[in-house]
């Protein structure tokens, strides 16, 4: 068995093409879950700083009436990097994550493409420190909420689909921190215009990063239970989204659209020939000493 493992980090990116109309009933646009290794914290425990960034539609009826939440919860589950299908990961603890910061996301597009005044998205940052016992398996971080923005084109019944976010902490003695995205993952692109997104990320440990398109997570939340209790245990695998017919992770804009990602740098290009909101997920895999540690 290799000595090092790491995480699978999947942020959901919502692409807002010009003149798109946001739903007034649902609210979650996307997000990103990450952690930083802090070292021994005493009593045989090791500290991690966990950060969750979520993007919320502030046109939603839930804005200011439940969202943003002042505190949210992230579950910690012990288990290997790639659990067996139908595995049950025991819950170690729950992290209570208070709001650290919030800011509006400004549309940055060309003068030939008008977004309109109806677009309103806020980035909300939550952060907390957790101390975890020594583990030779590692830990999974998990957060789950429903529902997505109802105007998303490439998902089936998007307003009834939730979002789940996952990051993997490797065995304690690996001393690893997750990659950090430095761009805001809510791009505004012009319809019929091929645009570039850098997906800029850096790794604090200097690991080699490999980027790919993957299925976003749907999680366990539903319209009847939009804030489900954190599962105990966590059943693996985490449920993926249900794509609209004609769309998938490799064709998130359909057969008439275009998407490309450079596996080594994260540089990506996108084009849609139809106005609308689209979800794309980018996964990062880490390699250390030529060993896949995720």
PDB file of C-alpha atoms in Angstrom:
ATOM      1  CA  UNK A   1       0.000   0.000   0.000  1.00  0.00           C
ATOM      2  CA  UNK A   2       1.423   3.437  -0.829  1.00  0.00           C
ATOM      3  CA  UNK A   3       2.247   5.634   2.129  1.00  0.00           C
ATOM      4  CA  UNK A   4       0.384   8.670   0.882  1.00  0.00           C
ATOM      5  CA  UNK A   5      -3.223   9.299   0.015  1.00  0.00           C
ATOM      6  CA  UNK A   6      -5.135  12.502  -0.573  1.00  0.00           C
ATOM      7  CA  UNK A   7      -8.464  13.986  -1.457  1.00  0.00           C
ATOM      8  CA  UNK A   8     -10.861  14.307  -4.320  1.00  0.00           C
ATOM      9  CA  UNK A   9     -11.932  17.923  -4.446  1.00  0.00           C
ATOM     10  CA  UNK A  10     -14.947  18.779  -6.586  1.00  0.00           C
ATOM     11  CA  UNK A  11     -16.229  22.319  -6.785  1.00  0.00           C
ATOM     12  CA  UNK A  12     -19.422  22.839  -8.750  1.00  0.00           C
ATOM     13  CA  UNK A  13     -19.135  25.707 -11.216  1.00  0.00           C
ATOM     14  CA  UNK A  14     -22.246  27.503 -12.427  1.00  0.00           C
ATOM     15  CA  UNK A  15     -21.854  29.209 -15.792  1.00  0.00           C
ATOM     16  CA  UNK A  16     -24.263  32.094 -16.253  1.00  0.00           C
ATOM     17  CA  UNK A  17     -24.650  32.920 -19.942  1.00  0.00           C
ATOM     18  CA  UNK A  18     -25.897  36.351 -20.902  1.00  0.00           C
ATOM     19  CA  UNK A  19     -29.567  37.170 -20.392  1.00  0.00           C
ATOM     20  CA  UNK A  20     -30.091  34.071 -18.221  1.00  0.00           C
ATOM     21  CA  UNK A  21     -32.970  34.353 -15.745  1.00  0.00           C
ATOM     22  CA  UNK A  22     -32.348  33.016 -12.254  1.00  0.00           C
ATOM     23  CA  UNK A  23     -34.923  30.996 -10.360  1.00  0.00           C
ATOM     24  CA  UNK A  24     -36.745  32.735  -7.526  1.00  0.00           C
ATOM     25  CA  UNK A  25     -37.446  29.538  -5.584  1.00  0.00           C
ATOM     26  CA  UNK A  26     -34.077  27.840  -5.142  1.00  0.00           C
ATOM     27  CA  UNK A  27     -30.825  29.312  -4.060  1.00  0.00           C
ATOM     28  CA  UNK A  28     -27.552  27.335  -4.124  1.00  0.00           C
ATOM     29  CA  UNK A  29     -25.218  28.007  -7.052  1.00  0.00           C
ATOM     30  CA  UNK A  30     -22.080  26.025  -6.134  1.00  0.00           C
ATOM     31  CA  UNK A  31     -19.196  25.755  -3.736  1.00  0.00           C
ATOM     32  CA  UNK A  32     -15.818  24.385  -2.735  1.00  0.00           C
ATOM     33  CA  UNK A  33     -14.666  22.437   0.363  1.00  0.00           C
ATOM     34  CA  UNK A  34     -10.985  22.479   1.376  1.00  0.00           C
ATOM     35  CA  UNK A  35      -8.683  22.011   4.383  1.00  0.00           C
ATOM     36  CA  UNK A  36      -5.236  22.965   5.700  1.00  0.00           C
ATOM     37  CA  UNK A  37      -3.057  20.705   7.860  1.00  0.00           C
ATOM     38  CA  UNK A  38      -1.963  22.529  11.062  1.00  0.00           C
ATOM     39  CA  UNK A  39       0.092  19.823  12.793  1.00  0.00           C
ATOM     40  CA  UNK A  40      -0.099  18.133  16.220  1.00  0.00           C
ATOM     41  CA  UNK A  41      -2.587  19.801  18.553  1.00  0.00           C
ATOM     42  CA  UNK A  42      -1.969  17.823  21.735  1.00  0.00           C
ATOM     43  CA  UNK A  43      -3.477  14.730  23.293  1.00  0.00           C
ATOM     44  CA  UNK A  44      -2.612  12.618  20.261  1.00  0.00           C
ATOM     45  CA  UNK A  45      -4.747  14.794  17.998  1.00  0.00           C
ATOM     46  CA  UNK A  46      -3.876  16.732  14.821  1.00  0.00           C
ATOM     47  CA  UNK A  47      -5.340  20.026  13.746  1.00  0.00           C
ATOM     48  CA  UNK A  48      -6.963  20.979  10.424  1.00  0.00           C
ATOM     49  CA  UNK A  49      -8.434  24.289   9.314  1.00  0.00           C
ATOM     50  CA  UNK A  50     -11.511  23.538   7.194  1.00  0.00           C
ATOM     51  CA  UNK A  51     -12.867  26.149   4.765  1.00  0.00           C
ATOM     52  CA  UNK A  52     -16.115  25.946   2.838  1.00  0.00           C
ATOM     53  CA  UNK A  53     -17.082  28.522   0.206  1.00  0.00           C
ATOM     54  CA  UNK A  54     -20.633  28.467  -1.058  1.00  0.00           C
ATOM     55  CA  UNK A  55     -22.263  30.589  -3.761  1.00  0.00           C
ATOM     56  CA  UNK A  56     -25.872  31.649  -3.205  1.00  0.00           C
ATOM     57  CA  UNK A  57     -28.472  33.239  -5.482  1.00  0.00           C
ATOM     58  CA  UNK A  58     -29.403  36.407  -3.607  1.00  0.00           C
ATOM     59  CA  UNK A  59     -32.516  36.824  -5.775  1.00  0.00           C
ATOM     60  CA  UNK A  60     -33.928  33.745  -4.097  1.00  0.00           C
ATOM     61  CA  UNK A  61     -36.847  34.058  -1.689  1.00  0.00           C
ATOM     62  CA  UNK A  62     -34.593  32.271   0.827  1.00  0.00           C
ATOM     63  CA  UNK A  63     -31.977  35.062   0.798  1.00  0.00           C
ATOM     64  CA  UNK A  64     -32.153  36.733   4.214  1.00  0.00           C
ATOM     65  CA  UNK A  65     -34.779  34.223   5.337  1.00  0.00           C
ATOM     66  CA  UNK A  66     -32.634  31.246   6.241  1.00  0.00           C
ATOM     67  CA  UNK A  67     -29.710  31.856   3.892  1.00  0.00           C
ATOM     68  CA  UNK A  68     -26.928  32.531   4.353  1.00  0.00           C
ATOM     69  CA  UNK A  69     -26.888  30.316   7.422  1.00  0.00           C
ATOM     70  CA  UNK A  70     -24.933  31.824  10.344  1.00  0.00           C
ATOM     71  CA  UNK A  71     -23.453  28.391  11.101  1.00  0.00           C
ATOM     72  CA  UNK A  72     -23.415  25.223   9.028  1.00  0.00           C
ATOM     73  CA  UNK A  73     -22.172  21.713   9.781  1.00  0.00           C
ATOM     74  CA  UNK A  74     -19.609  19.531   8.011  1.00  0.00           C
ATOM     75  CA  UNK A  75     -19.349  15.844   8.903  1.00  0.00           C
ATOM     76  CA  UNK A  76     -16.043  14.004   9.372  1.00  0.00           C
ATOM     77  CA  UNK A  77     -15.962  10.299   8.471  1.00  0.00           C
ATOM     78  CA  UNK A  78     -13.047   7.872   8.820  1.00  0.00           C
ATOM     79  CA  UNK A  79     -12.195   5.675   5.847  1.00  0.00           C
ATOM     80  CA  UNK A  80      -9.769   5.064   2.977  1.00  0.00           C
ATOM     81  CA  UNK A  81      -9.400   7.357  -0.029  1.00  0.00           C
ATOM     82  CA  UNK A  82     -11.446   5.111  -2.315  1.00  0.00           C
ATOM     83  CA  UNK A  83     -14.008   3.205  -0.210  1.00  0.00           C
ATOM     84  CA  UNK A  84     -15.601   0.078  -1.605  1.00  0.00           C
ATOM     85  CA  UNK A  85     -19.018   0.444  -3.223  1.00  0.00           C
ATOM     86  CA  UNK A  86     -21.790   0.423  -0.582  1.00  0.00           C
ATOM     87  CA  UNK A  87     -19.229   1.015   2.172  1.00  0.00           C
ATOM     88  CA  UNK A  88     -20.478   2.646   5.378  1.00  0.00           C
ATOM     89  CA  UNK A  89     -18.040   5.215   6.764  1.00  0.00           C
ATOM     90  CA  UNK A  90     -18.464   5.869  10.503  1.00  0.00           C
ATOM     91  CA  UNK A  91     -18.861   9.472  11.563  1.00  0.00           C
ATOM     92  CA  UNK A  92     -16.020  10.716  13.773  1.00  0.00           C
ATOM     93  CA  UNK A  93     -17.320  14.187  14.596  1.00  0.00           C
ATOM     94  CA  UNK A  94     -19.319  17.180  13.314  1.00  0.00           C
ATOM     95  CA  UNK A  95     -17.636  20.542  12.655  1.00  0.00           C
ATOM     96  CA  UNK A  96     -19.704  23.644  13.397  1.00  0.00           C
ATOM     97  CA  UNK A  97     -18.639  26.203  10.784  1.00  0.00           C
ATOM     98  CA  UNK A  98     -19.470  29.903  11.434  1.00  0.00           C
ATOM     99  CA  UNK A  99     -19.474  32.543   8.686  1.00  0.00           C
ATOM    100  CA  UNK A 100     -16.052  34.105   8.184  1.00  0.00           C
ATOM    101  CA  UNK A 101     -16.791  36.460   5.288  1.00  0.00           C
ATOM    102  CA  UNK A 102     -19.216  37.269   2.457  1.00  0.00           C
ATOM    103  CA  UNK A 103     -19.007  39.290  -0.746  1.00  0.00           C
ATOM    104  CA  UNK A 104     -20.994  39.821  -3.951  1.00  0.00           C
ATOM    105  CA  UNK A 105     -19.728  38.262  -7.194  1.00  0.00           C
ATOM    106  CA  UNK A 106     -19.437  40.802  -9.988  1.00  0.00           C
ATOM    107  CA  UNK A 107     -20.044  39.746 -13.581  1.00  0.00           C
ATOM    108  CA  UNK A 108     -16.938  40.305 -15.685  1.00  0.00           C
ATOM    109  CA  UNK A 109     -17.834  39.985 -19.373  1.00  0.00           C
ATOM    110  CA  UNK A 110     -17.144  41.921 -22.549  1.00  0.00           C
ATOM    111  CA  UNK A 111     -18.972  45.102 -23.521  1.00  0.00           C
ATOM    112  CA  UNK A 112     -20.759  43.149 -26.264  1.00  0.00           C
ATOM    113  CA  UNK A 113     -22.504  40.852 -23.790  1.00  0.00           C
ATOM    114  CA  UNK A 114     -25.033  42.258 -21.310  1.00  0.00           C
ATOM    115  CA  UNK A 115     -25.721  40.234 -18.180  1.00  0.00           C
ATOM    116  CA  UNK A 116     -28.570  42.364 -16.902  1.00  0.00           C
ATOM    117  CA  UNK A 117     -29.499  43.474 -13.409  1.00  0.00           C
ATOM    118  CA  UNK A 118     -31.339  40.291 -12.422  1.00  0.00           C
ATOM    119  CA  UNK A 119     -28.111  38.363 -11.702  1.00  0.00           C
ATOM    120  CA  UNK A 120     -27.170  38.356  -8.006  1.00  0.00           C
ATOM    121  CA  UNK A 121     -24.672  35.885  -6.505  1.00  0.00           C
ATOM    122  CA  UNK A 122     -22.851  36.068  -3.154  1.00  0.00           C
ATOM    123  CA  UNK A 123     -19.776  34.123  -2.051  1.00  0.00           C
ATOM    124  CA  UNK A 124     -20.134  33.048   1.598  1.00  0.00           C
ATOM    125  CA  UNK A 125     -17.042  31.708   3.403  1.00  0.00           C
ATOM    126  CA  UNK A 126     -17.269  29.427   6.445  1.00  0.00           C
ATOM    127  CA  UNK A 127     -14.241  28.307   8.450  1.00  0.00           C
ATOM    128  CA  UNK A 128     -13.423  26.322  11.588  1.00  0.00           C
ATOM    129  CA  UNK A 129     -10.599  24.280  13.121  1.00  0.00           C
ATOM    130  CA  UNK A 130     -11.017  20.620  14.025  1.00  0.00           C
ATOM    131  CA  UNK A 131      -8.715  18.301  15.984  1.00  0.00           C
ATOM    132  CA  UNK A 132      -8.750  14.680  14.816  1.00  0.00           C
ATOM    133  CA  UNK A 133      -7.146  11.532  16.251  1.00  0.00           C
ATOM    134  CA  UNK A 134      -4.293   9.814  14.418  1.00  0.00           C
ATOM    135  CA  UNK A 135      -5.738   7.756  11.558  1.00  0.00           C
ATOM    136  CA  UNK A 136      -4.042   5.315   9.201  1.00  0.00           C
ATOM    137  CA  UNK A 137      -7.063   5.418   6.861  1.00  0.00           C
ATOM    138  CA  UNK A 138      -7.817   9.124   6.590  1.00  0.00           C
ATOM    139  CA  UNK A 139     -10.974  11.172   6.901  1.00  0.00           C
ATOM    140  CA  UNK A 140     -13.734  12.304   4.529  1.00  0.00           C
ATOM    141  CA  UNK A 141     -15.274  15.767   4.910  1.00  0.00           C
ATOM    142  CA  UNK A 142     -18.896  15.981   3.755  1.00  0.00           C
ATOM    143  CA  UNK A 143     -21.493  18.757   3.442  1.00  0.00           C
ATOM    144  CA  UNK A 144     -24.985  18.376   1.966  1.00  0.00           C
ATOM    145  CA  UNK A 145     -27.783  20.811   1.032  1.00  0.00           C
ATOM    146  CA  UNK A 146     -30.742  21.177  -1.334  1.00  0.00           C
ATOM    147  CA  UNK A 147     -31.592  22.793  -3.673  1.00  0.00           C
ATOM    148  CA  UNK A 148     -29.868  24.096  -6.807  1.00  0.00           C
ATOM    149  CA  UNK A 149     -30.871  27.107  -8.866  1.00  0.00           C
ATOM    150  CA  UNK A 150     -34.016  26.035 -10.727  1.00  0.00           C
ATOM    151  CA  UNK A 151     -33.035  27.599 -14.073  1.00  0.00           C
ATOM    152  CA  UNK A 152     -30.090  25.257 -14.731  1.00  0.00           C
ATOM    153  CA  UNK A 153     -30.358  23.907 -18.286  1.00  0.00           C
ATOM    154  CA  UNK A 154     -28.207  20.771 -18.176  1.00  0.00           C
ATOM    155  CA  UNK A 155     -29.733  19.054 -15.129  1.00  0.00           C
ATOM    156  CA  UNK A 156     -33.056  17.227 -14.930  1.00  0.00           C
ATOM    157  CA  UNK A 157     -35.436  19.077 -12.559  1.00  0.00           C
ATOM    158  CA  UNK A 158     -32.518  21.104 -11.137  1.00  0.00           C
ATOM    159  CA  UNK A 159     -34.616  22.890  -8.525  1.00  0.00           C
ATOM    160  CA  UNK A 160     -35.204  19.533  -6.819  1.00  0.00           C
ATOM    161  CA  UNK A 161     -31.564  18.416  -6.937  1.00  0.00           C
ATOM    162  CA  UNK A 162     -29.214  19.113  -4.052  1.00  0.00           C
ATOM    163  CA  UNK A 163     -25.487  19.721  -3.819  1.00  0.00           C
ATOM    164  CA  UNK A 164     -22.933  17.765  -1.831  1.00  0.00           C
ATOM    165  CA  UNK A 165     -19.292  18.688  -1.273  1.00  0.00           C
ATOM    166  CA  UNK A 166     -16.516  16.289  -0.380  1.00  0.00           C
ATOM    167  CA  UNK A 167     -12.816  16.479   0.438  1.00  0.00           C
ATOM    168  CA  UNK A 168     -10.510  13.688   1.560  1.00  0.00           C
ATOM    169  CA  UNK A 169      -7.894  14.104   4.310  1.00  0.00           C
ATOM    170  CA  UNK A 170      -5.187  11.430   3.864  1.00  0.00           C
ATOM    171  CA  UNK A 171      -3.740   9.314   6.693  1.00  0.00           C
ATOM    172  CA  UNK A 172      -2.531  11.687   9.373  1.00  0.00           C
ATOM    173  CA  UNK A 173       1.206  11.114   8.962  1.00  0.00           C
ATOM    174  CA  UNK A 174       1.049  12.200   5.304  1.00  0.00           C
ATOM    175  CA  UNK A 175       0.728  15.842   6.516  1.00  0.00           C
ATOM    176  CA  UNK A 176      -1.266  17.072   3.528  1.00  0.00           C
ATOM    177  CA  UNK A 177      -3.287  20.201   2.715  1.00  0.00           C
ATOM    178  CA  UNK A 178      -5.795  20.332  -0.143  1.00  0.00           C
ATOM    179  CA  UNK A 179      -5.305  22.385  -3.324  1.00  0.00           C
ATOM    180  CA  UNK A 180      -6.716  25.897  -3.201  1.00  0.00           C
ATOM    181  CA  UNK A 181      -8.656  27.516  -6.057  1.00  0.00           C
ATOM    182  CA  UNK A 182      -7.730  31.159  -6.504  1.00  0.00           C
ATOM    183  CA  UNK A 183     -10.468  32.085  -9.036  1.00  0.00           C
ATOM    184  CA  UNK A 184     -14.113  32.695  -8.267  1.00  0.00           C
ATOM    185  CA  UNK A 185     -15.929  29.676  -9.761  1.00  0.00           C
ATOM    186  CA  UNK A 186     -19.012  31.540 -11.039  1.00  0.00           C
ATOM    187  CA  UNK A 187     -18.016  32.635 -14.553  1.00  0.00           C
ATOM    188  CA  UNK A 188     -20.264  34.804 -16.694  1.00  0.00           C
ATOM    189  CA  UNK A 189     -19.731  33.930 -20.361  1.00  0.00           C
ATOM    190  CA  UNK A 190     -21.173  35.271 -23.599  1.00  0.00           C
ATOM    191  CA  UNK A 191     -23.402  32.940 -25.601  1.00  0.00           C
ATOM    192  CA  UNK A 192     -21.774  31.666 -28.838  1.00  0.00           C
ATOM    193  CA  UNK A 193     -18.421  33.019 -27.660  1.00  0.00           C
ATOM    194  CA  UNK A 194     -15.609  30.592 -26.781  1.00  0.00           C
ATOM    195  CA  UNK A 195     -14.161  31.810 -23.481  1.00  0.00           C
ATOM    196  CA  UNK A 196     -11.192  30.725 -21.384  1.00  0.00           C
ATOM    197  CA  UNK A 197     -11.247  29.967 -17.657  1.00  0.00           C
ATOM    198  CA  UNK A 198      -7.936  29.394 -15.883  1.00  0.00           C
ATOM    199  CA  UNK A 199      -9.224  27.213 -12.988  1.00  0.00           C
ATOM    200  CA  UNK A 200      -6.161  28.515 -11.176  1.00  0.00           C
ATOM    201  CA  UNK A 201      -5.222  26.335  -8.211  1.00  0.00           C
ATOM    202  CA  UNK A 202      -2.084  25.880  -6.174  1.00  0.00           C
ATOM    203  CA  UNK A 203      -0.998  23.118  -3.819  1.00  0.00           C
ATOM    204  CA  UNK A 204       0.643  24.155  -0.523  1.00  0.00           C
ATOM    205  CA  UNK A 205       2.669  20.919  -0.481  1.00  0.00           C
ATOM    206  CA  UNK A 206       3.955  21.220  -4.042  1.00  0.00           C
ATOM    207  CA  UNK A 207       2.093  18.104  -5.234  1.00  0.00           C
ATOM    208  CA  UNK A 208       1.426  17.617  -8.940  1.00  0.00           C
ATOM    209  CA  UNK A 209      -2.200  18.461  -9.779  1.00  0.00           C
ATOM    210  CA  UNK A 210      -4.265  16.784 -12.506  1.00  0.00           C
ATOM    211  CA  UNK A 211      -7.571  18.360 -13.577  1.00  0.00           C
ATOM    212  CA  UNK A 212     -10.598  16.664 -15.142  1.00  0.00           C
ATOM    213  CA  UNK A 213     -14.350  17.122 -15.693  1.00  0.00           C
ATOM    214  CA  UNK A 214     -16.447  14.930 -13.386  1.00  0.00           C
ATOM    215  CA  UNK A 215     -20.056  14.408 -12.333  1.00  0.00           C
ATOM    216  CA  UNK A 216     -21.127  16.935  -9.672  1.00  0.00           C
ATOM    217  CA  UNK A 217     -22.527  15.477  -6.446  1.00  0.00           C
ATOM    218  CA  UNK A 218     -26.271  15.600  -5.783  1.00  0.00           C
ATOM    219  CA  UNK A 219     -26.031  14.294  -2.228  1.00  0.00           C
ATOM    220  CA  UNK A 220     -28.982  13.256  -0.072  1.00  0.00           C
ATOM    221  CA  UNK A 221     -30.948  16.504   0.266  1.00  0.00           C
ATOM    222  CA  UNK A 222     -34.422  16.799  -1.289  1.00  0.00           C
ATOM    223  CA  UNK A 223     -37.140  19.442  -1.551  1.00  0.00           C
ATOM    224  CA  UNK A 224     -38.890  17.707   1.368  1.00  0.00           C
ATOM    225  CA  UNK A 225     -35.658  17.547   3.377  1.00  0.00           C
ATOM    226  CA  UNK A 226     -33.453  20.399   2.108  1.00  0.00           C
ATOM    227  CA  UNK A 227     -31.161  20.309   5.148  1.00  0.00           C
ATOM    228  CA  UNK A 228     -30.912  16.601   5.971  1.00  0.00           C
ATOM    229  CA  UNK A 229     -29.084  15.538   9.137  1.00  0.00           C
ATOM    230  CA  UNK A 230     -25.493  14.558   8.425  1.00  0.00           C
ATOM    231  CA  UNK A 231     -25.594  10.812   7.784  1.00  0.00           C
ATOM    232  CA  UNK A 232     -24.126   8.377  10.272  1.00  0.00           C
ATOM    233  CA  UNK A 233     -22.660   6.362   8.687  1.00  0.00           C
ATOM    234  CA  UNK A 234     -21.920   7.940   5.298  1.00  0.00           C
ATOM    235  CA  UNK A 235     -22.958   5.474   2.595  1.00  0.00           C
ATOM    236  CA  UNK A 236     -20.535   5.357  -0.322  1.00  0.00           C
ATOM    237  CA  UNK A 237     -20.615   6.461  -3.113  1.00  0.00           C
ATOM    238  CA  UNK A 238     -22.099   9.940  -2.779  1.00  0.00           C
ATOM    239  CA  UNK A 239     -25.018  10.170  -5.264  1.00  0.00           C
ATOM    240  CA  UNK A 240     -24.180  12.163  -8.441  1.00  0.00           C
ATOM    241  CA  UNK A 241     -26.497  14.586 -10.242  1.00  0.00           C
ATOM    242  CA  UNK A 242     -29.176  13.491 -12.675  1.00  0.00           C
ATOM    243  CA  UNK A 243     -28.244  15.045 -16.037  1.00  0.00           C
ATOM    244  CA  UNK A 244     -30.816  16.333 -18.493  1.00  0.00           C
ATOM    245  CA  UNK A 245     -31.020  14.185 -21.642  1.00  0.00           C
ATOM    246  CA  UNK A 246     -28.307  15.194 -24.106  1.00  0.00           C
ATOM    247  CA  UNK A 247     -25.886  16.447 -21.425  1.00  0.00           C
ATOM    248  CA  UNK A 248     -23.172  14.768 -19.343  1.00  0.00           C
ATOM    249  CA  UNK A 249     -19.920  15.614 -17.571  1.00  0.00           C
ATOM    250  CA  UNK A 250     -18.006  15.569 -20.870  1.00  0.00           C
ATOM    251  CA  UNK A 251     -20.697  17.514 -22.764  1.00  0.00           C
ATOM    252  CA  UNK A 252     -22.093  19.921 -20.152  1.00  0.00           C
ATOM    253  CA  UNK A 253     -23.283  22.295 -22.933  1.00  0.00           C
ATOM    254  CA  UNK A 254     -24.709  19.527 -25.138  1.00  0.00           C
ATOM    255  CA  UNK A 255     -23.509  18.263 -28.512  1.00  0.00           C
ATOM    256  CA  UNK A 256     -23.605  21.772 -30.014  1.00  0.00           C
ATOM    257  CA  UNK A 257     -21.463  23.229 -27.225  1.00  0.00           C
ATOM    258  CA  UNK A 258     -17.759  22.970 -26.572  1.00  0.00           C
ATOM    259  CA  UNK A 259     -15.595  22.360 -23.520  1.00  0.00           C
ATOM    260  CA  UNK A 260     -11.927  21.533 -23.033  1.00  0.00           C
ATOM    261  CA  UNK A 261      -9.609  21.261 -20.028  1.00  0.00           C
ATOM    262  CA  UNK A 262      -5.825  20.937 -19.881  1.00  0.00           C
ATOM    263  CA  UNK A 263      -5.188  18.125 -17.405  1.00  0.00           C
ATOM    264  CA  UNK A 264      -1.861  19.565 -16.274  1.00  0.00           C
ATOM    265  CA  UNK A 265      -2.719  23.243 -15.820  1.00  0.00           C
ATOM    266  CA  UNK A 266      -6.510  23.404 -15.375  1.00  0.00           C
ATOM    267  CA  UNK A 267      -6.784  25.872 -18.274  1.00  0.00           C
ATOM    268  CA  UNK A 268     -10.217  25.359 -19.836  1.00  0.00           C
ATOM    269  CA  UNK A 269     -12.347  26.675 -22.703  1.00  0.00           C
ATOM    270  CA  UNK A 270     -16.127  26.711 -22.992  1.00  0.00           C
ATOM    271  CA  UNK A 271     -18.840  27.657 -25.475  1.00  0.00           C
ATOM    272  CA  UNK A 272     -22.598  27.331 -25.426  1.00  0.00           C
ATOM    273  CA  UNK A 273     -24.886  28.144 -28.336  1.00  0.00           C
ATOM    274  CA  UNK A 274     -27.876  28.563 -26.021  1.00  0.00           C
ATOM    275  CA  UNK A 275     -28.598  31.080 -23.276  1.00  0.00           C
ATOM    276  CA  UNK A 276     -28.972  29.592 -19.808  1.00  0.00           C
ATOM    277  CA  UNK A 277     -27.380  28.491 -16.543  1.00  0.00           C
ATOM    278  CA  UNK A 278     -25.062  25.452 -16.711  1.00  0.00           C
ATOM    279  CA  UNK A 279     -23.294  23.361 -14.075  1.00  0.00           C
ATOM    280  CA  UNK A 280     -19.764  22.020 -14.620  1.00  0.00           C
ATOM    281  CA  UNK A 281     -17.608  20.173 -12.047  1.00  0.00           C
ATOM    282  CA  UNK A 282     -13.809  20.097 -12.084  1.00  0.00           C
ATOM    283  CA  UNK A 283     -11.934  17.493 -10.062  1.00  0.00           C
ATOM    284  CA  UNK A 284      -8.318  17.746  -8.908  1.00  0.00           C
ATOM    285  CA  UNK A 285      -6.190  14.662  -8.344  1.00  0.00           C
ATOM    286  CA  UNK A 286      -2.879  14.962  -6.495  1.00  0.00           C
ATOM    287  CA  UNK A 287       0.324  13.086  -7.203  1.00  0.00           C
ATOM    288  CA  UNK A 288       3.313  12.963  -4.873  1.00  0.00           C
ATOM    289  CA  UNK A 289       6.553  11.281  -5.955  1.00  0.00           C
ATOM    290  CA  UNK A 290       4.691   9.938  -9.018  1.00  0.00           C
ATOM    291  CA  UNK A 291       2.144   8.212  -6.755  1.00  0.00           C
ATOM    292  CA  UNK A 292      -1.565   9.016  -7.030  1.00  0.00           C
ATOM    293  CA  UNK A 293      -2.388  10.077  -3.496  1.00  0.00           C
ATOM    294  CA  UNK A 294      -6.129  10.524  -4.084  1.00  0.00           C
TER     295      UNK A 294
END
